[in-house]
PDB file of C-alpha atoms and ligand atoms in Angstrom:
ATOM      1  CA  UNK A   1       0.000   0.000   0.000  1.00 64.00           C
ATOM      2  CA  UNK A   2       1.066   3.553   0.002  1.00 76.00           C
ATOM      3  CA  UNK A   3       0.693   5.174   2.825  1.00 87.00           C
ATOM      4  CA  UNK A   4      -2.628   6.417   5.126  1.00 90.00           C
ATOM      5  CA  UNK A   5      -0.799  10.016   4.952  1.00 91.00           C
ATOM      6  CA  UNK A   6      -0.592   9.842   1.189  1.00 94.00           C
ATOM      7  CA  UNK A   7      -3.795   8.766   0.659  1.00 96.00           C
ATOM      8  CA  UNK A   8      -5.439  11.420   2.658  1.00 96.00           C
ATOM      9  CA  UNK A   9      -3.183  14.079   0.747  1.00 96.00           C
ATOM     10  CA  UNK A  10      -4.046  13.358  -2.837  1.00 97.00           C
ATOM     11  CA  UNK A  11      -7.919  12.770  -1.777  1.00 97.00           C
ATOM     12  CA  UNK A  12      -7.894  16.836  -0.473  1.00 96.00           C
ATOM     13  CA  UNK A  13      -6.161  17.340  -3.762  1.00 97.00           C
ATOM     14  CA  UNK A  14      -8.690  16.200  -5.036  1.00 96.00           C
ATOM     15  CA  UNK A  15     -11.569  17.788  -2.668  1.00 95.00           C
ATOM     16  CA  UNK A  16      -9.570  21.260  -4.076  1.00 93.00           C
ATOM     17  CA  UNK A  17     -10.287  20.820  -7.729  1.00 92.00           C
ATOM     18  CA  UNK A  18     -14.246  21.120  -6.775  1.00 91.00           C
ATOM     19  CA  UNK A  19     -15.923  24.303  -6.898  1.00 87.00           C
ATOM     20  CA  UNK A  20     -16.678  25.351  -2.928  1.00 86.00           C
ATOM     21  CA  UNK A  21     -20.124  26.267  -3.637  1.00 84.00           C
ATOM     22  CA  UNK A  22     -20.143  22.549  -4.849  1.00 86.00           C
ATOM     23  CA  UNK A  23     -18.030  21.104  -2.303  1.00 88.00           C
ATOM     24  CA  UNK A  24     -17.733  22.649   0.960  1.00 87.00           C
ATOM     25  CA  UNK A  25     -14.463  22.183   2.114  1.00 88.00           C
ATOM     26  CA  UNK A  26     -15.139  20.487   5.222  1.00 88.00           C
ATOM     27  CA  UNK A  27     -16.236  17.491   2.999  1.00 90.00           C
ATOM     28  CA  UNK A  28     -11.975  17.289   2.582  1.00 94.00           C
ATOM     29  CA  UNK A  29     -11.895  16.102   6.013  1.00 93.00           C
ATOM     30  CA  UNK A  30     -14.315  13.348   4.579  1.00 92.00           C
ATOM     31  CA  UNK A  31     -12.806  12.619   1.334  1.00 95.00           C
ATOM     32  CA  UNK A  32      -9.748  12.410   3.584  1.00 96.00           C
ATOM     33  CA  UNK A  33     -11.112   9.769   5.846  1.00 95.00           C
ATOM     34  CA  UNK A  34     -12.787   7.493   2.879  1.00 95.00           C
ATOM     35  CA  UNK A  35      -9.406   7.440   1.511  1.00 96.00           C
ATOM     36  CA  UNK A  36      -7.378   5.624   4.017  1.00 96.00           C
ATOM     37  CA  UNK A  37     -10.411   3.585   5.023  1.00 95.00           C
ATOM     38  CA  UNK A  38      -9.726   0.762   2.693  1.00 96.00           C
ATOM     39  CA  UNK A  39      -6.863  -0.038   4.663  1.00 94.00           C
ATOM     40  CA  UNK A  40      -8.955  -0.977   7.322  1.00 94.00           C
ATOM     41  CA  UNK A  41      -8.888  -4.662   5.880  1.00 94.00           C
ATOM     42  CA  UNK A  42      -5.310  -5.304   7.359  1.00 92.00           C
ATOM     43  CA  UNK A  43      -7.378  -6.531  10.104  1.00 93.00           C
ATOM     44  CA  UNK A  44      -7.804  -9.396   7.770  1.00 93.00           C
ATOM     45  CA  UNK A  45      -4.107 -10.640   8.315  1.00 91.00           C
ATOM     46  CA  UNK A  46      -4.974 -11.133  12.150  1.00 91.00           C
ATOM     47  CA  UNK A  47      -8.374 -13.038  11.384  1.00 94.00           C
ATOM     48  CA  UNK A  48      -5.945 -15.044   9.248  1.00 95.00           C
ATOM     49  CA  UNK A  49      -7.353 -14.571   6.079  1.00 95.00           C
ATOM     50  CA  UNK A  50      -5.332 -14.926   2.767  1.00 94.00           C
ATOM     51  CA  UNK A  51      -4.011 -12.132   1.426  1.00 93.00           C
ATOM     52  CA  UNK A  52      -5.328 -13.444  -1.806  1.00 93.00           C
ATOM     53  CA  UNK A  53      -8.937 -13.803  -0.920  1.00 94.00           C
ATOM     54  CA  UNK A  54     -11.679 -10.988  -1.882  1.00 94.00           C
ATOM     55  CA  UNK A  55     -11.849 -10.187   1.581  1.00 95.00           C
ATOM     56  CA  UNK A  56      -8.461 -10.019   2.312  1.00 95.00           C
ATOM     57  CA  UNK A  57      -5.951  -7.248   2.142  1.00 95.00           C
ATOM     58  CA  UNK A  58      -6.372  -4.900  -1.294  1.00 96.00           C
ATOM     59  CA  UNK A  59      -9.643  -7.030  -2.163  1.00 96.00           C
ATOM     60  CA  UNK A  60     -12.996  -5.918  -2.343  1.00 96.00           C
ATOM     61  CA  UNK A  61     -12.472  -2.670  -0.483  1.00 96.00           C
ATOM     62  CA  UNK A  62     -10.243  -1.752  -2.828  1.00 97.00           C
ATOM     63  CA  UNK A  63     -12.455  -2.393  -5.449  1.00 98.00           C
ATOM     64  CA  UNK A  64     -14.317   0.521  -8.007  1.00 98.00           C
ATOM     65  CA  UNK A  65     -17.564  -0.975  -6.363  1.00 97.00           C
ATOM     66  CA  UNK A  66     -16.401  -0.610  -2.627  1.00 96.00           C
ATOM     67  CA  UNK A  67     -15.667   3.072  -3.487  1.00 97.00           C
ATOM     68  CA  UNK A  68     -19.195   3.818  -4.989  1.00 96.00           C
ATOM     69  CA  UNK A  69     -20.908   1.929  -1.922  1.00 95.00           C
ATOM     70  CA  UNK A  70     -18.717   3.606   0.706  1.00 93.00           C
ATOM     71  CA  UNK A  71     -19.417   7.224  -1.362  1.00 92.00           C
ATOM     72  CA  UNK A  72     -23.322   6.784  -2.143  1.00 89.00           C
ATOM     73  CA  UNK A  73     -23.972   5.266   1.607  1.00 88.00           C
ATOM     74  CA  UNK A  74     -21.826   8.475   2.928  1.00 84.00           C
ATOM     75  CA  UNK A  75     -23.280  10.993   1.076  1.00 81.00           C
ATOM     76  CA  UNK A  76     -26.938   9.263   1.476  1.00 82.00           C
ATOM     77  CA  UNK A  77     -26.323   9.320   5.769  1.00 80.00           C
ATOM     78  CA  UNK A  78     -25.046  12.961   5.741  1.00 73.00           C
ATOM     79  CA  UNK A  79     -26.150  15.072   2.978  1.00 67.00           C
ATOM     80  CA  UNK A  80     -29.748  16.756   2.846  1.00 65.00           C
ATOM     81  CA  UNK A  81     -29.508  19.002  -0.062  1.00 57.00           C
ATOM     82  CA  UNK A  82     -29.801  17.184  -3.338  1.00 55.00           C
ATOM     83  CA  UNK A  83     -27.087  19.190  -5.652  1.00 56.00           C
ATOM     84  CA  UNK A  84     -24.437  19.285  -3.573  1.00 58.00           C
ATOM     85  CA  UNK A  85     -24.972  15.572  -2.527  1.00 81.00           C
ATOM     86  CA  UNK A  86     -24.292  14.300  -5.936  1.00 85.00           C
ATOM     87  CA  UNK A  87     -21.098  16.140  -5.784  1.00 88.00           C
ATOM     88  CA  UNK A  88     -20.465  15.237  -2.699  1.00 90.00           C
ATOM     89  CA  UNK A  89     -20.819  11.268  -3.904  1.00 91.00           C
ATOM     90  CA  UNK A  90     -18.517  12.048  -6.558  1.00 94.00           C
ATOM     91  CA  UNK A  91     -15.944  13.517  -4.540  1.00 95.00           C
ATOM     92  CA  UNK A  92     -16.010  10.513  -2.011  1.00 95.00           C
ATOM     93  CA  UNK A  93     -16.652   8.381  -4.969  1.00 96.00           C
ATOM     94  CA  UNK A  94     -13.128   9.208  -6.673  1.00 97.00           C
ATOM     95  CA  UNK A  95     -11.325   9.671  -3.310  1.00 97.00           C
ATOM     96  CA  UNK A  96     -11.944   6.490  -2.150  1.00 97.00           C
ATOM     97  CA  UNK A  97     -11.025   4.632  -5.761  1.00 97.00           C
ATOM     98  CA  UNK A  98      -8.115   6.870  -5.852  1.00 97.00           C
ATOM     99  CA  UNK A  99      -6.638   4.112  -3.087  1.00 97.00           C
ATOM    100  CA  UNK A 100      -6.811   0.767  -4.936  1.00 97.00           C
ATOM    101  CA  UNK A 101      -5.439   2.998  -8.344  1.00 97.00           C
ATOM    102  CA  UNK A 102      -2.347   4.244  -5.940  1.00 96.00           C
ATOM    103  CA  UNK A 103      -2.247   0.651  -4.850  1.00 96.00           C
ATOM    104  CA  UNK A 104      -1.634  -0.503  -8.167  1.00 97.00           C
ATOM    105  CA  UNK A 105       0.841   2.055  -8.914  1.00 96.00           C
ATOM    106  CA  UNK A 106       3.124   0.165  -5.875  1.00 95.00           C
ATOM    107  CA  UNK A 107       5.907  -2.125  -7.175  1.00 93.00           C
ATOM    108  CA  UNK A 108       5.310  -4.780  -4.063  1.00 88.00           C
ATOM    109  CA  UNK A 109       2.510  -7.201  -2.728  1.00 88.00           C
ATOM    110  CA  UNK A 110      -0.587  -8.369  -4.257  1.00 91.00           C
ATOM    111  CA  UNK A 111      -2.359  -5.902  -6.483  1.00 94.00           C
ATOM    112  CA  UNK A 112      -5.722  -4.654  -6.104  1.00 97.00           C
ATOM    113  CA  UNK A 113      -8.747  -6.348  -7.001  1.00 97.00           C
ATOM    114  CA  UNK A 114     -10.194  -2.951  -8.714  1.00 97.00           C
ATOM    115  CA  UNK A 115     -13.428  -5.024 -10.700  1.00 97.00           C
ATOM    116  CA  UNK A 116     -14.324  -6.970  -7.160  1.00 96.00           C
ATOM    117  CA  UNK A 117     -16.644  -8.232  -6.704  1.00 96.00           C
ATOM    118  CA  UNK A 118     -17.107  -9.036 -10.585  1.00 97.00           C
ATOM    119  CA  UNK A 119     -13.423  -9.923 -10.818  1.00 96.00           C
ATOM    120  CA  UNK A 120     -11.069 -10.773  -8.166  1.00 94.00           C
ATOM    121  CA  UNK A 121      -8.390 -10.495 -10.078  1.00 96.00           C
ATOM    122  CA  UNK A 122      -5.380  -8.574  -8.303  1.00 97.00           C
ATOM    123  CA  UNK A 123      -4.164  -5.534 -10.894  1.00 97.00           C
ATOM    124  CA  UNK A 124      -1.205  -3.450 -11.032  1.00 97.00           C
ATOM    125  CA  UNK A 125      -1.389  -0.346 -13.160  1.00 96.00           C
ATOM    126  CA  UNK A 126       1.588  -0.247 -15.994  1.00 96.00           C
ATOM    127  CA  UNK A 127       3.202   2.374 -14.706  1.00 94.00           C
ATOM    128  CA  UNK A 128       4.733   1.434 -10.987  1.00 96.00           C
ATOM    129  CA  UNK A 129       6.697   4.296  -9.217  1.00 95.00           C
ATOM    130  CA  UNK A 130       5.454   3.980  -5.943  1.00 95.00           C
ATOM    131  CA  UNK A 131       7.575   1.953  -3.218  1.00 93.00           C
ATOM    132  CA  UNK A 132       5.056  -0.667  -1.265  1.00 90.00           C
ATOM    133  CA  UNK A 133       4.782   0.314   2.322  1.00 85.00           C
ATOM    134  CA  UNK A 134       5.625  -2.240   5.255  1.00 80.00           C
ATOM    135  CA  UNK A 135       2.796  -2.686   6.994  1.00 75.00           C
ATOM    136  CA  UNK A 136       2.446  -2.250  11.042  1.00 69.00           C
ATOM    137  CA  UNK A 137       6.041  -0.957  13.006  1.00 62.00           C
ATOM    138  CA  UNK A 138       7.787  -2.009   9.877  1.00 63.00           C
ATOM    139  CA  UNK A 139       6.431   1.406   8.771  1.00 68.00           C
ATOM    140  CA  UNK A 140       8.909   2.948  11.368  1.00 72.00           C
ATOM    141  CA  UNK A 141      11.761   1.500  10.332  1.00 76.00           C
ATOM    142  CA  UNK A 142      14.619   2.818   8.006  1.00 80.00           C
ATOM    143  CA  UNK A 143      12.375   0.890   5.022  1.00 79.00           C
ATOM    144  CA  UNK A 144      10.091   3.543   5.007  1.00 83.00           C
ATOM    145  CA  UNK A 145      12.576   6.356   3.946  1.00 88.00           C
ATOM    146  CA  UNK A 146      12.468   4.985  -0.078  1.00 90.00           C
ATOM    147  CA  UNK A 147       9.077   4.918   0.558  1.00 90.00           C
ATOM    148  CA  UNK A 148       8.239   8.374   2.020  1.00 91.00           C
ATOM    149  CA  UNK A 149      10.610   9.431  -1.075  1.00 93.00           C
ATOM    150  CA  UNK A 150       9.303   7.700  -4.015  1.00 93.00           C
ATOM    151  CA  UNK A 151       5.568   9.010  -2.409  1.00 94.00           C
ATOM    152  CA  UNK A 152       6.980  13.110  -1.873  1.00 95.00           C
ATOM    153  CA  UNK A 153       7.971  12.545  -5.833  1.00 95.00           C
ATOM    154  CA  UNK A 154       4.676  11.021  -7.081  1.00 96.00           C
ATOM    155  CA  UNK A 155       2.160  11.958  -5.011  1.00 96.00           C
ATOM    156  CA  UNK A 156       2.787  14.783  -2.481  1.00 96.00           C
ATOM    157  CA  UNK A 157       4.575  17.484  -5.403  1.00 96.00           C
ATOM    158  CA  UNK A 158       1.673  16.963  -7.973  1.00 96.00           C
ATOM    159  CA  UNK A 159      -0.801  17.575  -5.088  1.00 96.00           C
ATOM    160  CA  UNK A 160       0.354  20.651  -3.693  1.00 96.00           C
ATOM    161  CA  UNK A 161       0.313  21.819  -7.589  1.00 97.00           C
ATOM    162  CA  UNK A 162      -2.943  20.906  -8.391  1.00 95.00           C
ATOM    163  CA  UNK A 163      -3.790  22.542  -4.599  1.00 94.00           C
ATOM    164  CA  UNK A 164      -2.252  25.616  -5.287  1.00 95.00           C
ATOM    165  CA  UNK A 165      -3.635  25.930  -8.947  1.00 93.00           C
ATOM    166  CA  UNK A 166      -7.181  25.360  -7.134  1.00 86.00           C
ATOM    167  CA  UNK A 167      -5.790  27.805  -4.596  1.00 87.00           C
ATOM    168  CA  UNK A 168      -5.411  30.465  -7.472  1.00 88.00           C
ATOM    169  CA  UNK A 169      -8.766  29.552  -9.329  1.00 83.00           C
ATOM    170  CA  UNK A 170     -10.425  30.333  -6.189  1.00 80.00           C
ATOM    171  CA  UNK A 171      -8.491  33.599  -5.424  1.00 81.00           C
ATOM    172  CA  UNK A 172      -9.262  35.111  -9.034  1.00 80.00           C
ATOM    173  CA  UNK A 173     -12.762  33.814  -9.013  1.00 76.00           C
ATOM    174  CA  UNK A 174     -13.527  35.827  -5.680  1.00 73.00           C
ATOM    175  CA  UNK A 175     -11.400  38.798  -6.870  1.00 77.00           C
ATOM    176  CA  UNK A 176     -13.248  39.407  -9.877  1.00 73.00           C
ATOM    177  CA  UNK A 177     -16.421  38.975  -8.305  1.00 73.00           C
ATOM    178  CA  UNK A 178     -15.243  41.844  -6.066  1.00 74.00           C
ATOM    179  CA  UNK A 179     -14.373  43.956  -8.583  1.00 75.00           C
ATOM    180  CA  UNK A 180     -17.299  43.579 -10.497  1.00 74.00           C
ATOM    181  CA  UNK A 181     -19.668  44.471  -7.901  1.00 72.00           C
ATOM    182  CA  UNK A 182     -17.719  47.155  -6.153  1.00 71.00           C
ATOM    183  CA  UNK A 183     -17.277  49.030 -10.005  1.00 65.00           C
ATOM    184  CA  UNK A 184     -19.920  51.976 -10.084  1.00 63.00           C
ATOM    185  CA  UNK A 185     -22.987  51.249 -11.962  1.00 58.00           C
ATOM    186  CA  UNK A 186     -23.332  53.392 -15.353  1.00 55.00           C
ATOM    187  CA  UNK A 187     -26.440  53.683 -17.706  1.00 53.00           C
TER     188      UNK A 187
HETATM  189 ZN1   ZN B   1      -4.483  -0.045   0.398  1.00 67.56          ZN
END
């Protein structure tokens, strides 16, 4: 896997690309939050299920349909308004997925069953650059320095441009508004 702090990063990077009156930005804390979730199956290791299996590490909750039944239940528990709950979905939608695609970008373990539970075949992506993550205290070990690199590289830089691009969309968006409604009105 990559890792939870990744994940959480490029899902806000994500959250930052939506328009605010569209996506509130507390929903980032959200999109944050349905990102690392899928890692929640490493439980399955200690109930001694096989890594291989559907329900076992990088299966079905890394899978396109896991993503749309974590984002539709989500966004059907907490949102009341009907426009910004389809973008809401979305977002959570394409956070969440986001995980088993980064998965598949990793050049170590199983790769992620993205078509569960239609396919439980484990996919990598073609293009690798991300170092696998140890999982548990292996995590704070002198391993994890290749991968905190390879992650800063491929992940981290390309969100904070695509967050300070959404940064600057924002910033001229509410500066012209200003301007245009502070400029005198003529006939
Ligand atoms: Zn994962």
């Amino acid at each position: 896997m990559a890792t939870i702090f990744s994940h959480a990063l490029v899902a806000v990077a994500v959250g930052s690309t939506f328009s605010p009156s569209w996506l509130p930005r507390r929903w980032w804390v959200a999109g944050a939050f349905c990102a690392v979730l899928p890692d929640a199956d490493v439980i399955a290791f200690a109930l001694r299920i096989p890594y291989g299996d559907p329900w076992g590490h990088r299966g079905l909750t890394h899978s396109l349909f896991g993503a749309a039944v974590l984002a539709v239940t989500w966004a059907t528990l907490l949102v009341r308004q009907r426009r910004p709950g389809f973008a809401v979905a979305l977002y959570l939608f394409i956070a969440t997925a986001l995980h088993g695609l980064l998965d598949a970008m990793t050049d170590g373990g199983l790769g992620a069953a993205l078509l569960a539970p239609f396919d439980d075949t484990r996919y990598f992506l073609p293009f690798r650059p991300l170092r696998v993550s140890p999982i548990g205290t292996g995590f704070f070990s002198a391993a994890a320095i290749p991968v905190l690199l390879s992650e800063f590289l491929w992940l981290a830089l390309p969100s904070a441009v695509v967050m300070a691009l959404g940064w600057w969309r924002y910033r001229h968006a509410a500066t012209a508004v200003a301007t245009e409604t502070s400029a005198p009105r003529t006939r």
